[in-house]
């Protein structure tokens, strides 16, 4: 959507910012929505596994909500490290669905994420718990000054309908894929999602999702 690109442009008002996405439609949408930021901000169609930018091109490389969706995420992190200058920072929001704890209702929501999301990940060569090993991957790439922070999405800090809407969007977007690639049926997946959504909306229950954010600096020459 270009949302993080626009936020970075606002945070660094004199910087040139480039947003990269695999899908031409997403790039066109972002360029249209954020047209007022051009030419300082631009959007490009590209492959995170093979960025077209030269070595040491940027002071900061940011990746959000991607590592859990692709096989071999360390290759993406290596590309990010390659295009960052010595002294520059690699910043990764790396999801981990075992860090999503929804209070139990009629069904155990852990089954959805362990069997549904986990089954999909095993079938597609992805890692639904990549967040917990992102620090190690950045360390293996030689980055230093590693930090780990967490976005805490819970029923205390976030309005319950907003939190519930995240799972509702997942239900509507991913039920068919999770059923196809796991042992859960389509009806089961939807029922687990519906129960988790109801639990989040229940004022008597507490739910939380911890989202790891891992950063590191490329060593100076």
PDB file of N, CA and C in Angstrom, residues 111 113-129 181-183:
ATOM      1  N   UNK A 111      -4.904 -24.292  18.106  1.00  0.00           N
ATOM      2  CA  UNK A 111      -5.004 -25.314  17.060  1.00  0.00           C
ATOM      3  C   UNK A 111      -4.988 -24.663  15.685  1.00  0.00           C
ATOM      4  N   UNK A 113      -3.528 -21.898  14.741  1.00  0.00           N
ATOM      5  CA  UNK A 113      -2.200 -21.420  14.358  1.00  0.00           C
ATOM      6  C   UNK A 113      -1.178 -22.556  14.299  1.00  0.00           C
ATOM      7  N   UNK A 114      -1.355 -23.570  15.115  1.00  0.00           N
ATOM      8  CA  UNK A 114      -0.426 -24.704  15.080  1.00  0.00           C
ATOM      9  C   UNK A 114      -0.704 -25.622  13.897  1.00  0.00           C
ATOM     10  N   UNK A 115      -1.980 -25.956  13.674  1.00  0.00           N
ATOM     11  CA  UNK A 115      -2.327 -26.909  12.621  1.00  0.00           C
ATOM     12  C   UNK A 115      -2.669 -26.228  11.303  1.00  0.00           C
ATOM     13  N   UNK A 116      -3.430 -25.132  11.360  1.00  0.00           N
ATOM     14  CA  UNK A 116      -3.818 -24.451  10.131  1.00  0.00           C
ATOM     15  C   UNK A 116      -2.682 -23.658   9.522  1.00  0.00           C
ATOM     16  N   UNK A 117      -2.198 -22.672  10.262  1.00  0.00           N
ATOM     17  CA  UNK A 117      -1.099 -21.840   9.766  1.00  0.00           C
ATOM     18  C   UNK A 117       0.186 -22.663   9.694  1.00  0.00           C
ATOM     19  N   UNK A 118       0.430 -23.486  10.716  1.00  0.00           N
ATOM     20  CA  UNK A 118       1.635 -24.322  10.701  1.00  0.00           C
ATOM     21  C   UNK A 118       1.611 -25.322   9.568  1.00  0.00           C
ATOM     22  N   UNK A 119       0.464 -25.929   9.300  1.00  0.00           N
ATOM     23  CA  UNK A 119       0.356 -26.861   8.182  1.00  0.00           C
ATOM     24  C   UNK A 119       0.581 -26.184   6.844  1.00  0.00           C
ATOM     25  N   UNK A 120       0.034 -24.988   6.699  1.00  0.00           N
ATOM     26  CA  UNK A 120       0.267 -24.224   5.472  1.00  0.00           C
ATOM     27  C   UNK A 120       1.752 -23.926   5.300  1.00  0.00           C
ATOM     28  N   UNK A 121       2.406 -23.530   6.388  1.00  0.00           N
ATOM     29  CA  UNK A 121       3.829 -23.206   6.315  1.00  0.00           C
ATOM     30  C   UNK A 121       4.660 -24.421   5.924  1.00  0.00           C
ATOM     31  N   UNK A 122       4.349 -25.563   6.522  1.00  0.00           N
ATOM     32  CA  UNK A 122       5.099 -26.771   6.189  1.00  0.00           C
ATOM     33  C   UNK A 122       4.902 -27.168   4.731  1.00  0.00           C
ATOM     34  N   UNK A 123       3.699 -26.950   4.217  1.00  0.00           N
ATOM     35  CA  UNK A 123       3.401 -27.320   2.829  1.00  0.00           C
ATOM     36  C   UNK A 123       4.023 -26.368   1.821  1.00  0.00           C
ATOM     37  N   UNK A 124       4.308 -25.151   2.234  1.00  0.00           N
ATOM     38  CA  UNK A 124       4.819 -24.138   1.299  1.00  0.00           C
ATOM     39  C   UNK A 124       6.282 -23.791   1.535  1.00  0.00           C
ATOM     40  N   UNK A 125       6.925 -24.452   2.495  1.00  0.00           N
ATOM     41  CA  UNK A 125       8.333 -24.179   2.754  1.00  0.00           C
ATOM     42  C   UNK A 125       8.575 -22.840   3.427  1.00  0.00           C
ATOM     43  N   UNK A 126       7.565 -22.314   4.103  1.00  0.00           N
ATOM     44  CA  UNK A 126       7.703 -21.048   4.822  1.00  0.00           C
ATOM     45  C   UNK A 126       7.779 -21.331   6.320  1.00  0.00           C
ATOM     46  N   UNK A 127       7.955 -20.284   7.119  1.00  0.00           N
ATOM     47  CA  UNK A 127       8.142 -20.446   8.560  1.00  0.00           C
ATOM     48  C   UNK A 127       7.231 -19.479   9.287  1.00  0.00           C
ATOM     49  N   UNK A 128       6.162 -20.001   9.882  1.00  0.00           N
ATOM     50  CA  UNK A 128       5.199 -19.146  10.586  1.00  0.00           C
ATOM     51  C   UNK A 128       5.741 -18.641  11.918  1.00  0.00           C
ATOM     52  N   UNK A 129       6.915 -19.124  12.321  1.00  0.00           N
ATOM     53  CA  UNK A 129       7.547 -18.683  13.570  1.00  0.00           C
ATOM     54  C   UNK A 129       8.900 -18.030  13.308  1.00  0.00           C
ATOM     55  N   UNK A 181      -4.000 -26.428   2.388  1.00  0.00           N
ATOM     56  CA  UNK A 181      -2.627 -26.827   2.703  1.00  0.00           C
ATOM     57  C   UNK A 181      -2.460 -27.403   4.107  1.00  0.00           C
ATOM     58  N   UNK A 182      -3.561 -27.670   4.817  1.00  0.00           N
ATOM     59  CA  UNK A 182      -3.436 -28.218   6.169  1.00  0.00           C
ATOM     60  C   UNK A 182      -4.472 -29.309   6.379  1.00  0.00           C
ATOM     61  N   UNK A 183      -4.459 -29.891   7.560  1.00  0.00           N
ATOM     62  CA  UNK A 183      -5.397 -30.970   7.881  1.00  0.00           C
ATOM     63  C   UNK A 183      -6.770 -30.446   8.276  1.00  0.00           C
TER      64      UNK A 183
END
